[in-house]
Short mmCIF file of C-alpha atoms in Angstrom, two decimals:
data_model
loop_
_atom_site.label_atom_id
_atom_site.label_comp_id
_atom_site.label_asym_id
_atom_site.label_seq_id
_atom_site.Cartn_x
_atom_site.Cartn_y
_atom_site.Cartn_z
CA UNK P 1 -142.47 -31.26 -35.32
CA UNK P 2 -143.66 -29.22 -32.97
CA UNK P 3 -145.55 -25.47 -33.16
CA UNK P 4 -144.72 -23.02 -31.06
CA UNK P 5 -147.33 -20.12 -31.05
CA UNK P 6 -150.69 -20.80 -30.26
CA UNK P 7 -153.13 -17.47 -29.92
CA UNK P 8 -155.48 -18.25 -27.92
CA UNK P 9 -157.04 -17.49 -25.00
CA UNK P 10 -156.09 -21.09 -22.13
CA UNK P 11 -152.33 -22.45 -23.28
CA UNK P 12 -152.78 -24.73 -25.83
CA UNK P 13 -150.66 -27.08 -27.51
CA UNK P 14 -149.96 -27.99 -31.64
CA UNK P 15 -149.81 -31.38 -32.57
CA UNK P 16 -146.97 -32.25 -34.73
CA UNK P 17 -148.41 -32.21 -38.55
CA UNK P 18 -146.59 -33.71 -41.26
CA UNK P 19 -145.71 -30.01 -43.08
CA UNK P 20 -146.06 -29.95 -47.18
CA UNK P 21 -143.21 -30.07 -49.64
CA UNK P 22 -140.12 -28.52 -48.74
CA UNK P 23 -140.35 -29.15 -44.83
CA UNK P 24 -137.67 -27.31 -42.44
CA UNK P 25 -136.41 -29.68 -40.24
CA UNK P 26 -136.37 -26.14 -37.96
CA UNK P 27 -139.49 -25.02 -36.11
CA UNK P 28 -141.23 -22.71 -37.77
CA UNK P 29 -144.52 -19.92 -36.83
CA UNK P 30 -148.12 -21.61 -36.67
CA UNK P 31 -151.21 -20.13 -38.02
CA UNK P 32 -154.28 -21.08 -36.07
CA UNK P 33 -157.21 -19.91 -38.21
CA UNK P 34 -161.18 -20.37 -36.26
CA UNK P 35 -162.25 -23.79 -38.62
CA UNK P 36 -159.40 -25.53 -39.99
CA UNK P 37 -157.52 -28.32 -39.78
CA UNK P 38 -153.32 -28.78 -38.76
CA UNK P 39 -151.59 -26.75 -39.48
CA UNK P 40 -150.81 -26.58 -43.99
CA UNK P 41 -154.29 -27.11 -44.32
CA UNK P 42 -156.58 -23.72 -43.37
CA UNK P 43 -159.34 -22.85 -45.74
CA UNK P 44 -157.72 -20.78 -48.76
CA UNK P 45 -157.79 -16.57 -48.32
CA UNK P 46 -157.07 -14.16 -50.86
CA UNK P 47 -154.58 -11.97 -48.93
CA UNK P 48 -152.28 -12.80 -46.07
CA UNK P 49 -153.53 -11.17 -43.15
CA UNK P 50 -156.49 -12.90 -41.01
CA UNK P 51 -158.89 -10.81 -39.71
CA UNK P 52 -161.17 -11.57 -36.47
CA UNK P 53 -165.00 -10.52 -36.98
CA UNK P 54 -165.25 -9.99 -33.57
CA UNK P 55 -163.30 -9.66 -30.24
CA UNK P 56 -160.93 -7.69 -30.65
CA UNK P 57 -160.41 -7.24 -34.54
CA UNK P 58 -156.96 -9.90 -34.13
CA UNK P 59 -154.80 -9.42 -36.99
CA UNK P 60 -152.23 -11.75 -38.07
CA UNK P 61 -149.03 -11.10 -40.80
CA UNK P 62 -146.30 -14.01 -42.05
CA UNK P 63 -142.66 -12.62 -42.70
CA UNK P 64 -143.29 -15.13 -45.61
CA UNK P 65 -146.07 -14.87 -46.64
CA UNK P 66 -146.82 -12.23 -49.55
CA UNK P 67 -144.60 -10.08 -48.20
CA UNK P 68 -145.73 -6.13 -48.21
CA UNK P 69 -149.45 -6.72 -48.01
CA UNK P 70 -151.46 -4.99 -45.85
CA UNK P 71 -150.78 -3.42 -42.96
CA UNK P 72 -147.14 -6.45 -42.09
CA UNK P 73 -144.06 -4.96 -41.44
CA UNK P 74 -141.99 -7.63 -41.17
CA UNK P 75 -137.88 -7.86 -40.76
CA UNK P 76 -135.76 -8.60 -42.90
CA UNK P 77 -136.13 -12.66 -43.33
CA UNK P 78 -133.15 -15.03 -44.33
CA UNK P 79 -132.92 -13.61 -47.84
CA UNK P 80 -131.49 -11.29 -46.52
CA UNK P 81 -129.49 -12.89 -43.72
CA UNK P 82 -131.68 -11.75 -41.69
CA UNK P 83 -132.75 -13.43 -38.07
CA UNK P 84 -136.64 -15.03 -39.24
CA UNK P 85 -140.07 -14.18 -40.23
CA UNK P 86 -141.57 -12.84 -37.88
CA UNK P 87 -145.85 -13.11 -36.86
CA UNK P 88 -147.15 -9.05 -36.52
CA UNK P 89 -151.13 -9.05 -34.73
CA UNK P 90 -152.40 -5.54 -35.13
CA UNK P 91 -155.32 -5.64 -31.62
CA UNK P 92 -158.59 -3.04 -31.77
CA UNK P 93 -159.11 -2.86 -28.25
CA UNK P 94 -162.87 -3.43 -26.95
CA UNK P 95 -164.16 -1.53 -23.02
CA UNK P 96 -163.27 -4.85 -21.60
CA UNK P 97 -160.20 -5.99 -23.50
CA UNK P 98 -157.53 -3.36 -23.38
CA UNK P 99 -154.46 -3.13 -25.92
CA UNK P 100 -151.69 -4.63 -24.63
CA UNK P 101 -148.04 -5.69 -25.95
CA UNK P 102 -146.59 -9.01 -26.04
CA UNK P 103 -143.22 -10.70 -27.30
CA UNK P 104 -144.84 -14.94 -27.77
CA UNK P 105 -140.46 -16.51 -27.57
CA UNK P 106 -140.86 -20.52 -29.44
CA UNK P 107 -142.88 -23.55 -27.44
CA UNK P 108 -144.81 -20.38 -25.34
CA UNK P 109 -148.37 -19.51 -25.45
CA UNK P 110 -149.70 -15.69 -24.93
CA UNK P 111 -152.94 -14.20 -24.40
CA UNK P 112 -155.40 -13.08 -26.57
CA UNK P 113 -159.04 -13.65 -28.36
CA UNK P 114 -160.15 -16.59 -29.68
CA UNK P 115 -163.12 -17.26 -32.27
CA UNK P 116 -160.56 -15.59 -35.43
CA UNK P 117 -162.13 -15.82 -39.20
CA UNK P 118 -160.30 -15.13 -42.06
CA UNK P 119 -161.13 -12.31 -44.04
CA UNK P 120 -159.81 -10.92 -47.48
CA UNK P 121 -157.90 -7.69 -47.20
CA UNK P 122 -157.84 -4.16 -49.86
CA UNK P 123 -154.35 -4.78 -50.40
CA UNK P 124 -154.75 -8.55 -51.43
CA UNK P 125 -153.60 -8.46 -55.15
CA UNK P 126 -156.15 -9.96 -57.90
CA UNK P 127 -153.44 -12.40 -59.24
CA UNK P 128 -153.26 -14.49 -55.82
CA UNK P 129 -157.32 -15.45 -56.31
CA UNK P 130 -157.18 -17.78 -58.87
CA UNK P 131 -154.13 -20.47 -56.75
CA UNK P 132 -155.63 -18.88 -53.21
CA UNK P 133 -155.28 -23.01 -51.60
CA UNK P 134 -152.42 -23.84 -52.88
CA UNK P 135 -150.99 -20.79 -52.91
CA UNK P 136 -152.31 -20.21 -49.07
CA UNK P 137 -150.32 -24.16 -47.87
CA UNK P 138 -147.38 -23.33 -49.93
CA UNK P 139 -146.21 -19.99 -48.11
CA UNK P 140 -147.46 -21.44 -44.65
CA UNK P 141 -145.03 -24.37 -45.82
CA UNK P 142 -142.32 -22.17 -46.86
CA UNK P 143 -141.87 -20.28 -43.87
CA UNK P 144 -138.51 -19.91 -42.78
CA UNK P 145 -137.70 -20.93 -40.14
CA UNK P 146 -137.77 -18.11 -36.38
CA UNK P 147 -136.73 -18.23 -33.16
CA UNK P 148 -138.89 -17.11 -31.66
CA UNK P 149 -141.85 -15.63 -33.06
CA UNK P 150 -143.19 -12.00 -31.91
CA UNK P 151 -146.99 -10.49 -30.81
CA UNK P 152 -147.78 -6.67 -31.26
CA UNK P 153 -150.35 -5.47 -29.99
CA UNK P 154 -151.38 -1.54 -31.84
CA UNK P 155 -154.78 0.68 -30.80
CA UNK P 156 -155.87 2.32 -33.10
CA UNK P 157 -155.32 6.94 -32.82
CA UNK P 158 -158.76 7.89 -31.37
CA UNK P 159 -160.08 10.40 -28.52
CA UNK P 160 -162.86 7.20 -27.80
CA UNK P 161 -163.39 8.84 -24.12
CA UNK P 162 -165.45 10.81 -26.23
CA UNK P 163 -167.26 9.49 -27.69
CA UNK P 164 -168.30 8.12 -23.94
CA UNK P 165 -170.99 10.26 -22.61
CA UNK P 166 -171.05 9.73 -18.72
CA UNK P 167 -168.10 9.07 -16.52
CA UNK P 168 -168.75 6.60 -15.68
CA UNK P 169 -167.93 4.85 -18.50
CA UNK P 170 -164.39 6.35 -18.91
CA UNK P 171 -163.56 3.73 -16.46
CA UNK P 172 -163.54 6.41 -13.38
CA UNK P 173 -164.37 6.19 -10.33
CA UNK P 174 -168.34 7.01 -10.04
CA UNK P 175 -170.28 10.06 -12.01
CA UNK P 176 -170.79 11.78 -8.71
CA UNK P 177 -168.83 14.71 -7.92
CA UNK P 178 -167.60 17.12 -5.59
CA UNK P 179 -166.05 21.06 -6.51
CA UNK P 180 -165.45 23.22 -4.02
CA UNK P 181 -163.31 26.97 -4.50
CA UNK P 182 -160.32 25.58 -3.91
CA UNK P 183 -160.09 22.43 -5.98
CA UNK P 184 -162.29 23.75 -9.51
CA UNK P 185 -159.18 25.29 -11.20
CA UNK P 186 -157.22 21.98 -11.51
CA UNK P 187 -160.68 20.00 -11.48
CA UNK P 188 -161.01 22.23 -15.13
CA UNK P 189 -157.22 21.60 -16.06
CA UNK P 190 -156.78 17.79 -15.89
CA UNK P 191 -160.80 17.40 -17.28
CA UNK P 192 -159.41 19.56 -20.10
CA UNK P 193 -155.78 17.66 -20.07
CA UNK P 194 -157.46 14.16 -19.96
CA UNK P 195 -160.66 14.81 -22.34
CA UNK P 196 -163.72 14.52 -19.81
CA UNK P 197 -166.16 16.62 -21.33
CA UNK P 198 -168.00 15.60 -18.94
CA UNK P 199 -166.18 16.74 -15.88
CA UNK P 200 -164.96 20.22 -17.77
CA UNK P 201 -168.82 20.90 -17.88
CA UNK P 202 -169.18 20.30 -14.26
CA UNK P 203 -166.62 22.47 -13.21
CA UNK P 204 -167.41 25.66 -15.62
CA UNK P 205 -171.16 25.55 -14.93
CA UNK P 206 -169.65 25.76 -10.64
CA UNK P 207 -167.76 28.95 -11.51
CA UNK P 208 -170.83 30.31 -13.73
CA UNK P 209 -172.66 29.49 -10.29
CA UNK P 210 -170.19 30.94 -8.32
CA UNK P 211 -169.20 34.25 -9.75
CA UNK P 212 -168.98 37.81 -8.56
CA UNK P 213 -167.71 40.78 -8.88
CA UNK P 214 -164.84 40.16 -6.27
CA UNK P 215 -163.60 36.91 -8.66
CA UNK P 216 -164.68 38.24 -12.22
CA UNK P 217 -161.72 39.12 -12.56
CA UNK P 218 -159.74 36.44 -11.94
CA UNK P 219 -162.47 33.59 -13.59
CA UNK P 220 -161.53 35.83 -16.64
CA UNK P 221 -158.54 35.08 -17.33
CA UNK P 222 -159.00 31.87 -16.13
CA UNK P 223 -161.85 31.11 -18.42
CA UNK P 224 -159.48 33.02 -21.76
CA UNK P 225 -156.47 30.33 -20.55
CA UNK P 226 -158.36 27.28 -21.16
CA UNK P 227 -160.39 28.46 -24.23
CA UNK P 228 -164.06 28.80 -22.57
CA UNK P 229 -165.71 31.35 -24.01
CA UNK P 230 -169.13 31.11 -23.11
CA UNK P 231 -167.61 31.82 -19.30
CA UNK P 232 -165.27 34.64 -20.40
CA UNK P 233 -168.68 35.77 -22.04
CA UNK P 234 -169.94 36.16 -18.50
CA UNK P 235 -167.46 37.63 -16.65
CA UNK P 236 -167.54 40.82 -19.12
CA UNK P 237 -170.82 41.02 -18.28
CA UNK P 238 -170.60 40.67 -14.10
CA UNK P 239 -167.34 43.08 -15.06
CA UNK P 240 -170.05 45.78 -17.16
CA UNK P 241 -172.92 45.98 -14.66
CA UNK P 242 -170.42 46.51 -11.51
CA UNK P 243 -167.20 47.94 -13.10
CA UNK P 244 -165.84 49.56 -9.39
CA UNK P 245 -166.02 46.65 -7.57
CA UNK P 246 -164.64 44.15 -9.96
CA UNK P 247 -161.92 47.08 -10.34
CA UNK P 248 -162.05 47.33 -6.26
CA UNK P 249 -161.05 43.68 -6.27
CA UNK P 250 -157.84 42.07 -4.74
CA UNK P 251 -157.23 40.36 -8.15
CA UNK P 252 -157.99 42.86 -10.80
CA UNK P 253 -153.93 44.03 -10.63
CA UNK P 254 -152.67 40.17 -10.89
CA UNK P 255 -154.07 39.59 -14.49
CA UNK P 256 -152.34 39.37 -18.07
CA UNK P 257 -151.77 42.39 -19.85
CA UNK P 258 -154.40 41.12 -22.69
CA UNK P 259 -157.17 40.76 -20.27
CA UNK P 260 -156.29 44.63 -19.62
CA UNK P 261 -157.28 44.67 -22.78
CA UNK P 262 -160.09 43.01 -23.67
CA UNK P 263 -161.77 45.42 -20.85
CA UNK P 264 -161.25 48.40 -21.54
CA UNK P 265 -161.69 48.54 -25.00
CA UNK P 266 -165.09 47.68 -23.66
CA UNK P 267 -168.18 50.68 -24.69
CA UNK P 268 -170.30 48.77 -21.66
CA UNK P 269 -168.14 49.46 -19.11
CA UNK P 270 -170.37 51.79 -16.16
CA UNK P 271 -167.32 54.14 -14.66
CA UNK P 272 -166.26 57.12 -15.49
CA UNK P 273 -163.15 56.83 -17.20
CA UNK P 274 -160.70 58.88 -14.70
CA UNK P 275 -161.54 55.70 -12.05
CA UNK P 276 -160.90 53.32 -15.02
CA UNK P 277 -157.16 56.09 -15.72
CA UNK P 278 -156.60 54.77 -11.82
CA UNK P 279 -157.08 51.70 -12.23
CA UNK P 280 -154.79 51.27 -14.79
CA UNK P 281 -152.67 53.00 -13.02
CA UNK P 282 -152.13 50.53 -9.71
CA UNK P 283 -152.27 47.53 -12.37
CA UNK P 284 -149.12 48.99 -13.81
CA UNK P 285 -147.84 49.96 -10.20
CA UNK P 286 -148.08 46.14 -9.59
CA UNK P 287 -146.84 44.55 -13.25
CA UNK P 288 -143.47 46.67 -12.72
CA UNK P 289 -142.80 44.88 -9.89
CA UNK P 290 -144.18 41.36 -11.83
CA UNK P 291 -141.54 42.87 -14.22
CA UNK P 292 -138.59 43.94 -11.56
CA UNK P 293 -139.14 47.75 -12.68
CA UNK P 294 -139.24 50.43 -11.35
CA UNK P 295 -142.83 52.71 -10.70
CA UNK P 296 -141.53 55.13 -12.56
CA UNK P 297 -144.25 57.39 -14.35
CA UNK P 298 -142.02 55.91 -18.23
CA UNK P 299 -141.99 51.85 -16.75
CA UNK P 300 -145.56 52.45 -16.39
CA UNK P 301 -146.47 53.86 -19.80
CA UNK P 302 -143.88 50.91 -20.92
CA UNK P 303 -145.52 48.05 -19.71
CA UNK P 304 -149.63 49.63 -19.77
CA UNK P 305 -148.76 49.55 -23.86
CA UNK P 306 -151.86 49.35 -25.84
CA UNK P 307 -153.55 49.63 -22.82
CA UNK P 308 -152.92 52.79 -22.55
CA UNK P 309 -154.46 54.62 -25.31
CA UNK P 310 -157.65 52.97 -25.10
CA UNK P 311 -158.07 54.80 -21.89
CA UNK P 312 -160.46 57.74 -23.38
CA UNK P 313 -159.87 60.80 -21.43
CA UNK P 314 -161.68 63.10 -23.96
CA UNK P 315 -164.44 61.75 -21.96
CA UNK P 316 -163.29 63.77 -18.58
CA UNK P 317 -163.62 66.64 -17.48
CA UNK P 318 -160.84 69.70 -17.50
CA UNK P 319 -160.78 69.43 -14.38
CA UNK P 320 -160.72 66.02 -14.18
CA UNK P 321 -157.85 65.92 -16.93
CA UNK P 322 -156.17 68.56 -15.03
CA UNK P 323 -156.11 66.62 -11.63
CA UNK P 324 -155.17 63.71 -12.67
CA UNK P 325 -153.35 61.51 -16.01
CA UNK P 326 -151.94 65.59 -16.51
CA UNK P 327 -149.80 65.36 -13.76
CA UNK P 328 -149.49 61.38 -13.56
CA UNK P 329 -146.67 61.83 -16.09
CA UNK P 330 -147.34 58.53 -17.83
CA UNK P 331 -148.70 61.04 -20.97
CA UNK P 332 -145.89 62.54 -22.93
CA UNK P 333 -146.21 66.63 -23.23
CA UNK P 334 -147.53 66.77 -26.74
CA UNK P 335 -150.72 64.67 -25.47
CA UNK P 336 -151.58 66.34 -22.41
CA UNK P 337 -151.19 69.95 -24.30
CA UNK P 338 -154.00 68.50 -27.32
CA UNK P 339 -155.49 67.25 -24.42
CA UNK P 340 -156.02 70.60 -22.99
CA UNK P 341 -156.78 72.34 -26.10
CA UNK P 342 -159.80 69.75 -27.02
CA UNK P 343 -161.18 70.76 -24.08
CA UNK P 344 -161.02 74.92 -24.63
CA UNK P 345 -161.24 75.89 -28.00
CA UNK P 346 -162.99 75.30 -31.27
CA UNK P 347 -162.93 73.43 -33.88
CA UNK P 348 -161.71 70.99 -31.39
CA UNK P 349 -158.63 69.24 -32.82
CA UNK P 350 -157.11 65.65 -33.40
CA UNK P 351 -156.18 63.83 -30.09
CA UNK P 352 -154.74 60.61 -30.49
CA UNK P 353 -157.29 58.82 -28.01
CA UNK P 354 -160.92 57.08 -28.37
CA UNK P 355 -164.09 59.98 -27.63
CA UNK P 356 -166.57 57.71 -28.29
CA UNK P 357 -168.90 57.70 -24.92
CA UNK P 358 -169.14 54.15 -23.16
CA UNK P 359 -172.72 52.97 -22.75
CA UNK P 360 -173.49 50.87 -19.23
CA UNK P 361 -176.72 49.83 -21.80
CA UNK P 362 -178.42 47.20 -24.13
CA UNK P 363 -180.60 47.57 -26.51
CA UNK P 364 -181.48 49.73 -29.36
CA UNK P 365 -180.76 53.65 -29.21
CA UNK P 366 -184.04 55.67 -29.17
CA UNK P 367 -184.81 59.38 -30.04
CA UNK P 368 -187.88 61.64 -29.81
CA UNK P 369 -188.76 65.23 -31.81
CA UNK P 370 -191.28 67.43 -30.50
CA UNK P 371 -191.76 70.03 -32.83
CA UNK P 372 -192.61 69.74 -36.55
CA UNK P 373 -192.13 72.63 -37.88
CA UNK P 374 -188.87 74.88 -38.82
CA UNK P 375 -188.09 78.25 -38.75
CA UNK P 376 -184.69 80.65 -38.44
CA UNK P 377 -183.96 82.63 -37.00
CA UNK P 378 -182.56 82.18 -33.20
CA UNK P 379 -179.82 83.90 -31.52
CA UNK P 380 -177.70 83.28 -28.64
CA UNK P 381 -175.76 86.23 -26.04
CA UNK P 382 -175.49 83.55 -23.43
CA UNK P 383 -178.16 82.42 -22.11
CA UNK P 384 -179.87 79.09 -22.12
CA UNK P 385 -182.06 77.04 -23.24
CA UNK P 386 -184.26 75.10 -21.32
CA UNK P 387 -186.89 72.93 -21.29
CA UNK P 388 -188.60 70.62 -18.84
CA UNK P 389 -189.95 67.22 -19.17
CA UNK P 390 -190.72 64.22 -16.99
CA UNK P 391 -191.35 60.40 -19.12
CA UNK P 392 -193.73 57.95 -17.91
CA UNK P 393 -191.00 54.94 -16.94
CA UNK P 394 -187.44 54.72 -16.43
CA UNK P 395 -184.95 55.71 -19.38
CA UNK P 396 -181.83 56.75 -19.45
CA UNK P 397 -180.36 59.74 -21.98
CA UNK P 398 -177.29 60.13 -23.45
CA UNK P 399 -177.51 62.96 -25.54
CA UNK P 400 -179.47 66.12 -27.26
CA UNK P 401 -180.18 67.05 -30.93
CA UNK P 402 -179.86 70.68 -32.15
CA UNK P 403 -179.98 73.38 -34.75
CA UNK P 404 -177.52 74.01 -36.87
CA UNK P 405 -176.04 77.60 -38.86
CA UNK P 406 -178.68 79.44 -41.06
CA UNK P 407 -175.35 80.12 -42.54
CA UNK P 408 -173.84 77.86 -43.88
CA UNK P 409 -170.87 75.16 -42.38
CA UNK P 410 -170.01 76.30 -39.10
CA UNK P 411 -168.49 75.28 -35.63
CA UNK P 412 -170.57 75.94 -32.23
CA UNK P 413 -169.12 75.39 -28.99
CA UNK P 414 -172.02 73.78 -26.16
CA UNK P 415 -172.69 73.20 -22.74
CA UNK P 416 -175.03 70.80 -22.55
CA UNK P 417 -176.92 69.42 -18.62
CA UNK P 418 -179.41 67.61 -17.18
CA UNK P 419 -180.55 68.85 -14.18
CA UNK P 420 -183.07 66.65 -11.29
CA UNK P 421 -185.83 70.14 -10.92
CA UNK P 422 -186.99 69.22 -6.78
CA UNK P 423 -183.04 69.64 -6.18
CA UNK P 424 -181.42 71.25 -8.82
CA UNK P 425 -178.92 69.33 -8.91
CA UNK P 426 -176.48 68.99 -12.15
CA UNK P 427 -177.00 64.76 -12.85
CA UNK P 428 -174.96 65.07 -16.17
CA UNK P 429 -173.22 67.39 -18.28
CA UNK P 430 -170.69 67.78 -21.00
CA UNK P 431 -168.58 70.54 -22.27
CA UNK P 432 -168.32 70.36 -25.81
CA UNK P 433 -168.54 70.93 -29.39
CA UNK P 434 -170.80 70.04 -33.11
CA UNK P 435 -170.48 71.19 -36.79
CA UNK P 436 -173.45 71.66 -38.68
CA UNK P 437 -173.29 72.07 -42.36
CA UNK P 438 -176.15 74.84 -43.14
CA UNK P 439 -179.37 72.47 -43.35
CA UNK P 440 -182.17 72.35 -41.33
CA UNK P 441 -181.28 68.64 -39.20
CA UNK P 442 -180.39 68.61 -36.32
CA UNK P 443 -176.97 67.94 -34.92
CA UNK P 444 -175.90 64.68 -32.10
CA UNK P 445 -174.38 66.53 -28.59
CA UNK P 446 -173.77 63.24 -25.91
CA UNK P 447 -173.22 63.22 -23.13
CA UNK P 448 -169.95 61.26 -21.89
CA UNK P 449 -171.79 58.88 -19.69
CA UNK P 450 -175.84 57.75 -19.88
CA UNK P 451 -178.23 60.01 -17.15
CA UNK P 452 -180.70 57.50 -15.31
CA UNK P 453 -185.08 59.36 -15.92
CA UNK P 454 -186.95 58.26 -13.45
CA UNK P 455 -190.88 57.81 -14.40
CA UNK P 456 -192.94 60.44 -12.90
CA UNK P 457 -189.68 62.64 -11.66
CA UNK P 458 -189.74 66.31 -13.72
CA UNK P 459 -185.84 66.80 -15.20
CA UNK P 460 -184.46 70.46 -17.29
CA UNK P 461 -183.28 69.64 -20.44
CA UNK P 462 -180.79 72.77 -20.94
CA UNK P 463 -178.38 73.52 -24.16
CA UNK P 464 -175.98 76.76 -24.19
CA UNK P 465 -174.59 77.57 -26.96
CA UNK P 466 -171.72 80.06 -28.64
CA UNK P 467 -172.19 80.51 -32.79
CA UNK P 468 -173.98 82.62 -35.10
CA UNK P 469 -178.01 82.15 -35.15
CA UNK P 470 -179.51 78.98 -35.81
CA UNK P 471 -182.99 77.08 -36.87
CA UNK P 472 -185.19 76.12 -34.94
CA UNK P 473 -188.85 74.70 -34.20
CA UNK P 474 -191.73 75.42 -33.64
CA UNK P 475 -195.34 73.37 -33.75
CA UNK P 476 -194.16 72.20 -30.42
CA UNK P 477 -195.97 69.29 -28.93
CA UNK P 478 -196.88 68.95 -24.78
CA UNK P 479 -196.83 64.90 -25.33
CA UNK P 480 -194.66 63.06 -27.81
CA UNK P 481 -195.13 59.63 -27.45
CA UNK P 482 -191.73 56.55 -28.95
CA UNK P 483 -193.44 53.14 -29.28
CA UNK P 484 -190.41 50.08 -29.58
CA UNK P 485 -191.07 48.79 -33.10
CA UNK P 486 -189.94 45.30 -31.23
CA UNK P 487 -191.53 44.73 -28.37
CA UNK P 488 -194.33 47.45 -28.71
CA UNK P 489 -193.90 48.85 -25.27
CA UNK P 490 -194.31 53.10 -25.02
CA UNK P 491 -192.66 56.22 -23.82
CA UNK P 492 -194.15 58.41 -23.17
CA UNK P 493 -192.70 62.01 -22.55
CA UNK P 494 -194.12 65.39 -21.55
CA UNK P 495 -192.90 68.85 -21.28
CA UNK P 496 -193.67 71.94 -20.21
CA UNK P 497 -192.12 75.55 -20.08
CA UNK P 498 -189.31 75.36 -18.04
CA UNK P 499 -189.36 79.03 -15.76
CA UNK P 500 -186.48 81.03 -15.10
CA UNK P 501 -183.36 82.68 -17.22
CA UNK P 502 -183.47 80.64 -20.76
CA UNK P 503 -182.80 81.59 -23.85
CA UNK P 504 -187.51 81.66 -24.82
CA UNK P 505 -186.96 77.70 -25.28
CA UNK P 506 -190.78 76.90 -25.00
CA UNK P 507 -193.02 74.14 -25.44
CA UNK P 508 -194.59 75.92 -28.34
CA UNK P 509 -190.91 76.98 -30.37
CA UNK P 510 -187.21 77.04 -29.37
CA UNK P 511 -183.95 74.85 -28.94
CA UNK P 512 -183.57 71.29 -27.91
CA UNK P 513 -185.81 69.34 -30.60
CA UNK P 514 -184.66 65.30 -29.92
CA UNK P 515 -184.06 63.32 -27.23
CA UNK P 516 -181.41 60.49 -27.65
CA UNK P 517 -182.39 58.17 -24.91
CA UNK P 518 -182.27 53.73 -24.08
CA UNK P 519 -184.67 52.35 -22.85
#
């Protein structure tokens, strides 16, 4: 009898040998183990599987040997009327021996790993160890007849490319990457799809270096799509610093709603709210067209969805609101009325829109107090309280601290301004109000946008209050210095009397005790 299936890298033919008791005249599968003699005289093993120590990790399982043990998956044997035994080979690929599948008929040879060594399997039973040698010979000798033996190569499931640090190690052509604006997004998509982290990093780095205001929205959309949080963060920072240019770019109206919402949620956008509303309307017109809707006010409101509620209408001036949003038809009549009331009356009614100022500044809020003592009482007759000041370094003023009523909890209406002294230009203002609790504390009144203050330039802080008599400060200081705890940076304010129509505030006494700012 001639054995037929041999697992070697060269074509070989097994020499005939006598089979043990129960030998069949049919052909049978042969097991070639390293260091073995003729078939049937293999060294004893405690398992129905044979695993090599190296070179491919081959496992051999015969249908009649310890069926069901280990990872063998035999077909139905002769006892169930099947077609015969099966030899299953599972091969672990190495970098130089990629996996393959093949079926070897009887009498044929198949290329496979050599130098196979028998090793125990974890699935072997303890009872097999006592008579390992005789059982192995008997099992081989009793193999059922089979017209063919099947060799199956199985690849373990794991991302082997992720363990390689360079592109060369993944059998790709080279580590030289040439990326351009036209190909970077498709290359990034491919790198993500085929798990090539090095190529992915090249693409992201290219996008970072080429990030500009006119492509920030487009890249933000792609960064969110490809789950690149670092790139998305850089895009958002660019939009914060260049909000007007980014919104004017052609790609802005192509972003999805979620990206629009992610931008409008930010407190750090550097643009007036009325212009953000105009940009949102432009986006809504484009989105309505994409959805094949007529660009009616109702459809614009519909496609804007949550984004509309992120427009901070209370931060607009009453003139800006009246000329734009109030006439757009996008807001409901109830919303328009409540916002007009918010602009004109005190106490201000609740509105459904955010009234928190946006601040395009980083770092920690700071404040200085120019009085060392508080007294009462200070009256108001429609004249503004004013104080002139200058600073030694560039800062951004975001509001004032003001004194409140001496008669208990009260609401005040107030207009605050910062005026450039030489040109008499109003650089920032807000018509608003505040509620006080009757104590001698100060109460925050904020500008709608930060006001830039340049070093060694004279400005006037102005507050016009309507309300009952209030507390006031005394023992004022001409120079007040704030020192940042973390860096030790000093910001020095110098105060002077502001001549003209003044309610009596001076360096020594009066209102406007605090200036709130960012450095």
